Amino acid sequence: MLERRDGGAAGKAREVRPSWDEYFMSIAQVVASRSVCLRHQIGAVVVNDDKQLLSTGYNGPPRGMKHCADRGGCIRERAGVPSGTRQEYCFGLHAEQNAIVQAAREGIRLLGGTLYCTYKPCSLCARMIVNAGIKEVYFMAEYPDELTLTILEEGGVNYVKWDGPESEGPSSAGEVRTDGHI
């Protein structure tokens, strides 16, 4: 049985049911909990227009490779590499990369999908998102990569900085802001 947000007052009843954006962002947060990265736990999910979950991914090393904890720590931290730079200097993949690769591995088409991620994608992930044909990205936390939004804009991908239910995007993609002002 669903609860009511207003405690059951007559005439103002509203069921406690998450919006689709809340639902998928919550799933991305649970997916992030699987990460073995010592610096950040990030999760991503991709869904289609019918609100069907297509793929999930979290940041971490490729299948069968050692985790950084088993390597004596994070090589990026040891080398003093700041977040948002030199993504190639890492044993792990980003959550968005893993979601796209997992879909490819299983033969799942992401064209026209929506990606929900706990962090703003980096510019490399943004390029992969464009080439995978994903048309919309919702993200929660900022990531220090200045090229990301330019790549998404030029690639025709709508994006929304999601701060919770009050920031949910409009129902039509044509109304989603892609001008960098989130």
XYZ file of N, CA and C in Angstrom:
546
model
N 0.831 -1.181 0.000
C 0.000 0.000 0.000
C 0.881 1.252 0.000
N 0.543 2.219 -0.799
C 1.312 3.454 -0.901
C 0.862 4.451 0.153
N 1.818 5.169 0.711
C 1.506 6.219 1.676
C 1.144 7.491 0.937
N 0.596 8.423 1.672
C 0.266 9.726 1.098
C 1.240 10.751 1.626
N 1.666 11.671 0.770
C 2.626 12.701 1.159
C 2.060 13.655 2.201
N 0.763 13.876 2.191
C 0.165 14.851 3.098
C -0.434 14.205 4.340
N -0.100 12.951 4.597
C -0.629 12.278 5.769
C -2.071 11.842 5.607
N -2.622 11.937 4.421
C -3.965 11.439 4.170
C -5.059 12.486 4.231
N -4.735 13.755 4.240
C -5.754 14.801 4.305
C -6.662 14.730 3.084
N -7.937 14.906 3.324
C -8.925 14.805 2.255
C -8.681 15.872 1.187
N -8.834 15.491 -0.052
C -8.734 16.421 -1.161
C -7.323 16.760 -1.588
N -6.317 16.377 -0.815
C -4.939 16.703 -1.145
C -4.063 15.456 -1.240
N -4.663 14.318 -1.355
C -3.913 13.070 -1.341
C -3.025 12.956 -2.572
N -1.789 12.571 -2.328
C -0.854 12.293 -3.414
C -0.044 11.083 -3.003
N -0.037 10.080 -3.845
C 0.685 8.858 -3.524
C 2.183 9.103 -3.529
N 2.875 8.413 -2.643
C 4.330 8.483 -2.625
C 4.828 7.481 -3.653
N 5.130 8.005 -4.769
C 5.655 7.194 -5.863
C 6.690 8.048 -6.558
N 7.910 7.560 -6.708
C 8.935 8.404 -7.330
C 8.620 8.665 -8.802
N 9.030 9.831 -9.254
C 8.950 10.111 -10.689
C 9.927 9.172 -11.389
N 9.854 9.120 -12.701
C 10.793 8.275 -13.443
C 12.229 8.733 -13.217
N 12.446 10.056 -13.207
C 13.804 10.558 -12.990
C 14.314 10.173 -11.607
N 13.478 10.309 -10.575
C 13.876 9.887 -9.223
C 14.197 8.397 -9.193
N 13.346 7.626 -9.818
C 13.495 6.168 -9.855
C 14.821 5.758 -10.491
N 15.099 6.291 -11.679
C 16.323 5.893 -12.378
C 17.573 6.460 -11.708
N 17.480 7.657 -11.152
C 18.640 8.209 -10.445
C 18.903 7.405 -9.170
N 17.856 6.948 -8.515
C 18.032 6.087 -7.340
C 18.715 4.778 -7.722
N 18.343 4.225 -8.855
C 18.994 3.001 -9.324
C 20.466 3.277 -9.607
N 20.772 4.410 -10.235
C 22.175 4.766 -10.508
C 22.968 4.858 -9.209
N 22.346 5.380 -8.153
C 23.029 5.466 -6.866
C 23.301 4.087 -6.272
N 22.362 3.170 -6.428
C 22.581 1.799 -5.950
C 23.676 1.131 -6.775
N 23.652 1.340 -8.087
C 24.693 0.785 -8.962
C 26.063 1.293 -8.526
N 26.153 2.575 -8.156
C 27.422 3.166 -7.712
C 27.984 2.437 -6.498
N 27.126 1.864 -5.686
C 27.587 1.170 -4.479
C 28.401 -0.082 -4.797
N 28.353 -0.547 -6.030
C 29.147 -1.712 -6.458
C 30.584 -1.328 -6.809
N 30.876 -0.049 -6.937
C 32.200 0.408 -7.342
C 33.261 0.016 -6.315
N 34.428 -0.343 -6.828
C 35.569 -0.647 -5.960
C 36.634 0.445 -6.045
N 36.317 1.543 -6.731
C 37.263 2.656 -6.843
C 37.515 3.251 -5.464
N 38.776 3.568 -5.194
C 39.152 4.130 -3.901
C 38.884 5.631 -3.813
N 38.630 6.289 -4.946
C 38.427 7.745 -4.959
C 36.964 8.150 -5.056
N 36.217 7.530 -5.957
C 34.823 7.913 -6.213
C 33.999 6.659 -6.476
N 32.766 6.657 -6.022
C 31.817 5.596 -6.368
C 30.761 6.241 -7.266
N 30.781 5.837 -8.540
C 29.916 6.456 -9.546
C 29.104 5.370 -10.233
N 27.832 5.655 -10.477
C 26.948 4.711 -11.145
C 26.235 5.367 -12.305
N 25.870 4.539 -13.297
C 25.142 5.021 -14.477
C 24.144 3.965 -14.920
N 23.011 4.427 -15.410
C 22.028 3.530 -16.020
C 21.562 4.165 -17.325
N 21.218 3.324 -18.289
C 20.680 3.794 -19.567
C 19.304 3.168 -19.732
N 18.336 4.007 -20.096
C 16.961 3.543 -20.295
C 16.486 3.973 -21.674
N 15.436 3.307 -22.168
C 14.875 3.679 -23.463
C 13.636 4.549 -23.281
N 13.009 4.925 -24.380
C 11.826 5.795 -24.335
C 10.651 5.173 -23.606
N 10.615 3.851 -23.530
C 9.537 3.149 -22.832
C 9.835 2.966 -21.352
N 10.875 3.644 -20.855
C 11.274 3.590 -19.446
C 11.750 2.201 -19.031
N 12.346 1.494 -19.971
C 12.909 0.175 -19.694
C 14.410 0.312 -19.475
N 14.908 -0.287 -18.428
C 16.329 -0.262 -18.112
C 17.083 -1.113 -19.132
N 18.080 -0.507 -19.792
C 18.838 -1.193 -20.834
C 20.192 -1.686 -20.349
N 20.859 -0.880 -19.519
C 22.212 -1.218 -19.102
C 22.576 -0.432 -17.847
N 23.501 -1.000 -17.084
C 24.039 -0.306 -15.913
C 25.559 -0.369 -15.964
N 26.197 0.527 -15.244
C 27.655 0.501 -15.148
C 28.114 1.266 -13.928
N 29.215 0.834 -13.372
C 29.852 1.563 -12.279
C 31.335 1.622 -12.568
N 32.036 2.550 -11.926
C 33.451 2.709 -12.213
C 34.261 1.629 -11.508
N 35.245 1.127 -12.229
C 36.109 0.083 -11.697
C 36.922 -0.558 -12.807
N 37.812 -1.487 -12.443
C 38.692 -2.105 -13.433
C 37.942 -3.064 -14.363
N 38.530 -3.362 -15.521
C 37.925 -4.332 -16.428
C 37.774 -5.705 -15.763
N 36.902 -6.507 -16.317
C 36.644 -7.860 -15.814
C 37.943 -8.629 -15.621
N 38.052 -9.264 -14.467
C 39.188 -10.130 -14.198
C 40.458 -9.431 -13.759
N 40.484 -8.104 -13.785
C 41.686 -7.380 -13.365
C 41.620 -7.066 -11.878
N 42.786 -6.898 -11.277
C 42.867 -6.557 -9.860
C 42.245 -5.195 -9.596
N 41.661 -5.077 -8.417
C 41.174 -3.781 -7.941
C 42.371 -3.008 -7.402
N 42.251 -1.693 -7.349
C 43.350 -0.855 -6.848
C 43.731 -1.205 -5.412
N 42.759 -1.587 -4.602
C 43.050 -1.986 -3.218
C 44.005 -3.180 -3.198
N 43.890 -4.044 -4.211
C 44.773 -5.208 -4.319
C 46.118 -4.860 -4.955
N 46.252 -3.636 -5.418
C 47.499 -3.159 -6.045
C 48.282 -2.253 -5.102
N 47.815 -2.111 -3.896
C 48.510 -1.244 -2.950
C 48.046 0.195 -2.980
N 46.917 0.452 -3.608
C 46.360 1.798 -3.630
C 46.143 2.320 -5.029
N 45.623 3.518 -5.088
C 45.280 4.171 -6.352
C 46.536 4.766 -6.987
N 46.822 4.380 -8.231
C 48.014 4.919 -8.903
C 47.866 6.410 -9.184
N 46.649 6.879 -9.372
C 46.416 8.311 -9.615
C 46.741 9.116 -8.364
N 46.332 8.616 -7.209
C 46.642 9.319 -5.957
C 48.141 9.315 -5.690
N 48.782 8.180 -5.919
C 50.233 8.106 -5.695
C 50.985 9.065 -6.593
N 50.478 9.260 -7.818
C 51.146 10.148 -8.782
C 50.671 11.597 -8.664
N 49.702 11.847 -7.794
C 49.208 13.211 -7.617
C 48.389 13.727 -8.791
N 47.707 12.838 -9.509
C 46.893 13.234 -10.656
C 45.549 13.762 -10.155
N 45.219 15.023 -10.443
C 43.954 15.585 -9.967
C 42.749 14.993 -10.704
N 41.626 14.968 -10.015
C 40.372 14.508 -10.607
C 40.052 15.347 -11.834
N 39.530 14.697 -12.865
C 39.148 15.409 -14.080
C 40.255 15.533 -15.107
N 41.435 14.987 -14.799
C 42.556 15.062 -15.744
C 43.122 13.665 -15.973
N 43.765 13.499 -17.090
C 44.504 12.275 -17.424
C 43.727 11.000 -17.106
N 42.503 10.919 -17.608
C 41.671 9.746 -17.343
C 42.305 8.442 -17.830
N 43.217 8.554 -18.783
C 43.867 7.334 -19.299
C 44.816 6.715 -18.278
N 45.230 7.490 -17.282
C 46.164 6.985 -16.272
C 45.370 6.407 -15.102
N 44.770 5.255 -15.353
C 43.917 4.606 -14.361
C 43.641 3.182 -14.834
N 43.526 2.262 -13.911
C 43.172 0.893 -14.269
C 41.678 0.735 -14.507
N 40.889 1.690 -14.026
C 39.443 1.562 -14.105
C 38.824 2.234 -15.307
N 37.588 1.856 -15.557
C 36.741 2.519 -16.539
C 35.715 3.335 -15.781
N 35.169 4.339 -16.446
C 34.122 5.147 -15.842
C 32.785 4.411 -15.926
N 31.854 4.806 -15.085
C 30.535 4.167 -15.033
C 29.823 4.232 -16.388
N 29.892 5.396 -17.047
C 29.238 5.555 -18.346
C 29.864 4.630 -19.380
N 31.194 4.508 -19.361
C 31.884 3.606 -20.281
C 31.434 2.171 -20.043
N 31.373 1.766 -18.781
C 30.952 0.401 -18.474
C 29.507 0.144 -18.878
N 28.621 1.125 -18.722
C 27.229 0.944 -19.140
C 27.142 0.761 -20.661
N 27.903 1.562 -21.405
C 27.892 1.450 -22.871
C 28.527 0.138 -23.320
N 29.667 -0.214 -22.734
C 30.359 -1.452 -23.108
C 29.514 -2.678 -22.745
N 28.875 -2.644 -21.577
C 28.029 -3.770 -21.170
C 26.876 -3.960 -22.153
N 26.269 -2.867 -22.599
C 25.196 -2.969 -23.588
C 25.725 -3.579 -24.884
N 26.902 -3.122 -25.329
C 27.491 -3.663 -26.564
C 27.787 -5.151 -26.414
N 28.318 -5.533 -25.274
C 28.648 -6.941 -25.012
C 27.409 -7.837 -25.125
N 26.258 -7.297 -24.710
C 25.008 -8.060 -24.718
C 24.166 -7.803 -25.963
N 24.657 -6.970 -26.875
C 23.922 -6.684 -28.103
C 22.701 -5.805 -27.896
N 22.771 -4.898 -26.942
C 21.640 -4.030 -26.619
C 21.850 -2.661 -27.257
N 20.859 -2.214 -27.986
C 20.913 -0.932 -28.697
C 20.563 0.211 -27.741
N 21.422 1.228 -27.687
C 21.205 2.382 -26.813
C 20.698 3.608 -27.566
N 20.571 3.508 -28.871
C 20.176 4.628 -29.725
C 18.885 5.269 -29.216
N 18.949 6.586 -28.970
C 17.782 7.318 -28.496
C 17.538 7.214 -26.996
N 18.432 6.552 -26.278
C 18.253 6.337 -24.845
C 18.579 7.553 -23.998
N 18.300 7.390 -22.708
C 18.612 8.410 -21.704
C 19.558 7.798 -20.690
N 20.622 8.532 -20.357
C 21.599 8.075 -19.373
C 21.412 8.874 -18.084
N 21.330 8.174 -16.973
C 21.290 8.785 -15.644
C 22.593 8.429 -14.960
N 23.291 9.435 -14.444
C 24.603 9.209 -13.841
C 24.760 10.025 -12.565
N 25.471 9.469 -11.616
C 25.646 10.162 -10.343
C 26.634 11.323 -10.444
N 27.456 11.379 -11.490
C 28.376 12.492 -11.750
C 28.227 12.927 -13.207
N 28.574 14.182 -13.484
C 28.622 14.656 -14.865
C 29.677 13.836 -15.608
N 29.376 13.368 -16.814
C 30.363 12.595 -17.570
C 31.614 13.424 -17.890
N 32.739 12.745 -18.027
C 33.953 13.408 -18.506
C 33.835 13.577 -20.020
N 34.782 14.274 -20.625
C 34.702 14.517 -22.065
C 34.862 13.238 -22.883
N 35.659 12.280 -22.422
C 35.769 11.004 -23.129
C 34.443 10.260 -23.084
N 33.811 10.199 -21.918
C 32.499 9.555 -21.810
C 31.468 10.298 -22.654
N 31.552 11.634 -22.694
C 30.627 12.419 -23.514
C 30.754 12.026 -24.986
N 31.970 11.824 -25.455
C 32.165 11.400 -26.857
C 31.549 10.025 -27.092
N 31.703 9.128 -26.128
C 31.104 7.794 -26.254
C 29.574 7.883 -26.225
N 29.030 8.753 -25.391
C 27.586 8.954 -25.312
C 27.048 9.438 -26.655
N 27.725 10.408 -27.258
C 27.321 10.913 -28.574
C 27.346 9.781 -29.592
N 28.444 9.023 -29.662
C 28.559 7.964 -30.664
C 27.620 6.790 -30.412
N 27.213 6.565 -29.169
C 26.256 5.493 -28.868
C 24.838 5.899 -29.249
N 24.630 7.188 -29.545
C 23.302 7.656 -29.934
C 22.400 7.962 -28.753
N 22.970 8.067 -27.552
C 22.189 8.448 -26.380
C 21.793 9.914 -26.558
N 20.544 10.229 -26.331
C 20.042 11.568 -26.648
C 19.829 12.475 -25.447
N 19.924 11.926 -24.234
C 19.683 12.752 -23.056
C 20.508 12.221 -21.891
N 21.050 13.144 -21.096
C 21.864 12.786 -19.925
C 21.379 13.589 -18.719
N 21.110 12.878 -17.645
C 20.825 13.490 -16.348
C 21.998 13.152 -15.442
N 22.540 14.155 -14.742
C 23.636 13.886 -13.816
C 23.428 14.670 -12.536
N 23.994 14.148 -11.436
C 23.810 14.774 -10.131
C 24.966 15.701 -9.779
N 26.152 15.161 -9.632
C 27.308 15.927 -9.149
C 28.149 16.434 -10.317
N 28.804 17.539 -10.085
C 29.703 18.103 -11.094
C 30.977 17.271 -11.194
N 31.621 17.328 -12.363
C 32.912 16.701 -12.603
C 33.758 17.750 -13.307
N 35.000 17.935 -12.888
C 35.806 19.053 -13.417
C 36.381 18.813 -14.811
N 35.514 18.812 -15.814
C 35.957 18.653 -17.199
C 35.193 19.669 -18.031
N 35.892 20.687 -18.501
C 35.260 21.798 -19.202
C 34.758 21.459 -20.605
N 35.250 20.398 -21.215
C 34.841 20.053 -22.580
C 33.520 19.296 -22.653
N 33.114 18.676 -21.557
C 31.950 17.793 -21.572
C 30.716 18.432 -22.184
N 30.310 19.581 -21.665
C 29.054 20.180 -22.116
C 29.126 20.632 -23.567
N 30.298 21.084 -24.012
C 30.467 21.451 -25.414
C 30.275 20.227 -26.308
N 30.871 19.115 -25.920
C 30.741 17.879 -26.711
C 29.288 17.423 -26.745
N 28.611 17.434 -25.600
C 27.204 17.020 -25.569
C 26.352 17.944 -26.434
N 26.563 19.254 -26.313
C 25.795 20.214 -27.111
C 26.001 19.987 -28.599
N 27.277 19.952 -29.027
C 27.564 19.785 -30.454
C 27.128 18.421 -30.962
N 27.073 17.442 -30.081
C 26.632 16.101 -30.454
C 25.130 15.925 -30.412
N 24.398 16.991 -30.065
C 22.934 16.914 -30.059
C 22.359 16.178 -28.861
N 23.113 16.113 -27.768
C 22.649 15.421 -26.568
C 22.142 16.453 -25.560
N 20.896 16.325 -25.152
C 20.328 17.185 -24.117
C 20.891 16.760 -22.768
N 21.086 17.716 -21.873
C 21.581 17.364 -20.538
C 20.868 18.181 -19.483
N 20.767 17.579 -18.302
C 20.119 18.221 -17.173
C 20.941 17.948 -15.924
N 21.312 18.997 -15.207
C 21.919 18.844 -13.881
C 20.764 18.571 -12.943
N 20.705 17.368 -12.404
C 19.567 16.924 -11.611
C 19.854 17.126 -10.134
N 19.065 17.985 -9.500
C 19.229 18.264 -8.077
C 18.086 17.693 -7.260
N 17.371 16.758 -7.827
C 16.234 16.167 -7.134
C 14.956 16.452 -7.897
N 13.834 16.038 -7.342
C 12.550 16.160 -8.051
C 12.227 17.574 -8.516
N 12.667 18.586 -7.771
C 12.344 19.962 -8.168
C 13.066 20.388 -9.437
N 14.089 19.655 -9.855
C 14.832 20.037 -11.055
C 14.543 19.128 -12.232
N 13.512 18.315 -12.116
C 13.241 17.376 -13.190
C 13.005 18.106 -14.493
N 13.514 17.489 -15.537
C 13.432 18.099 -16.853
C 12.017 18.084 -17.395
N 11.770 18.866 -18.421
C 10.464 18.899 -19.065
C 10.179 17.576 -19.754
N 8.923 17.346 -20.090
C 8.552 16.073 -20.688
C 8.971 15.950 -22.139
N 9.164 17.056 -22.835
C 9.598 16.960 -24.221
C 11.058 17.349 -24.331
N 11.804 16.597 -25.114
C 13.247 16.829 -25.242
C 13.537 18.207 -25.820
N 12.642 18.754 -26.609
C 12.853 20.060 -27.194
C 12.918 21.185 -26.178
N 12.415 20.931 -24.962
C 12.428 21.951 -23.928
C 13.619 21.830 -22.994
N 14.407 20.779 -23.119
C 15.543 20.593 -22.230
C 16.639 21.584 -22.603
N 17.226 22.226 -21.623
C 18.260 23.217 -21.886
C 19.539 22.533 -22.331
N 20.109 23.048 -23.392
C 21.406 22.560 -23.858
C 22.358 23.719 -24.081
N 22.078 24.838 -23.425
C 22.904 26.030 -23.640
C 23.977 26.211 -22.569
N 24.150 25.213 -21.725
C 25.164 25.300 -20.694
C 24.672 25.937 -19.413
N 23.487 26.525 -19.424
C 22.913 27.135 -18.216
C 21.968 26.117 -17.599
N 22.451 25.448 -16.590
C 21.676 24.347 -16.019
C 20.909 24.839 -14.814
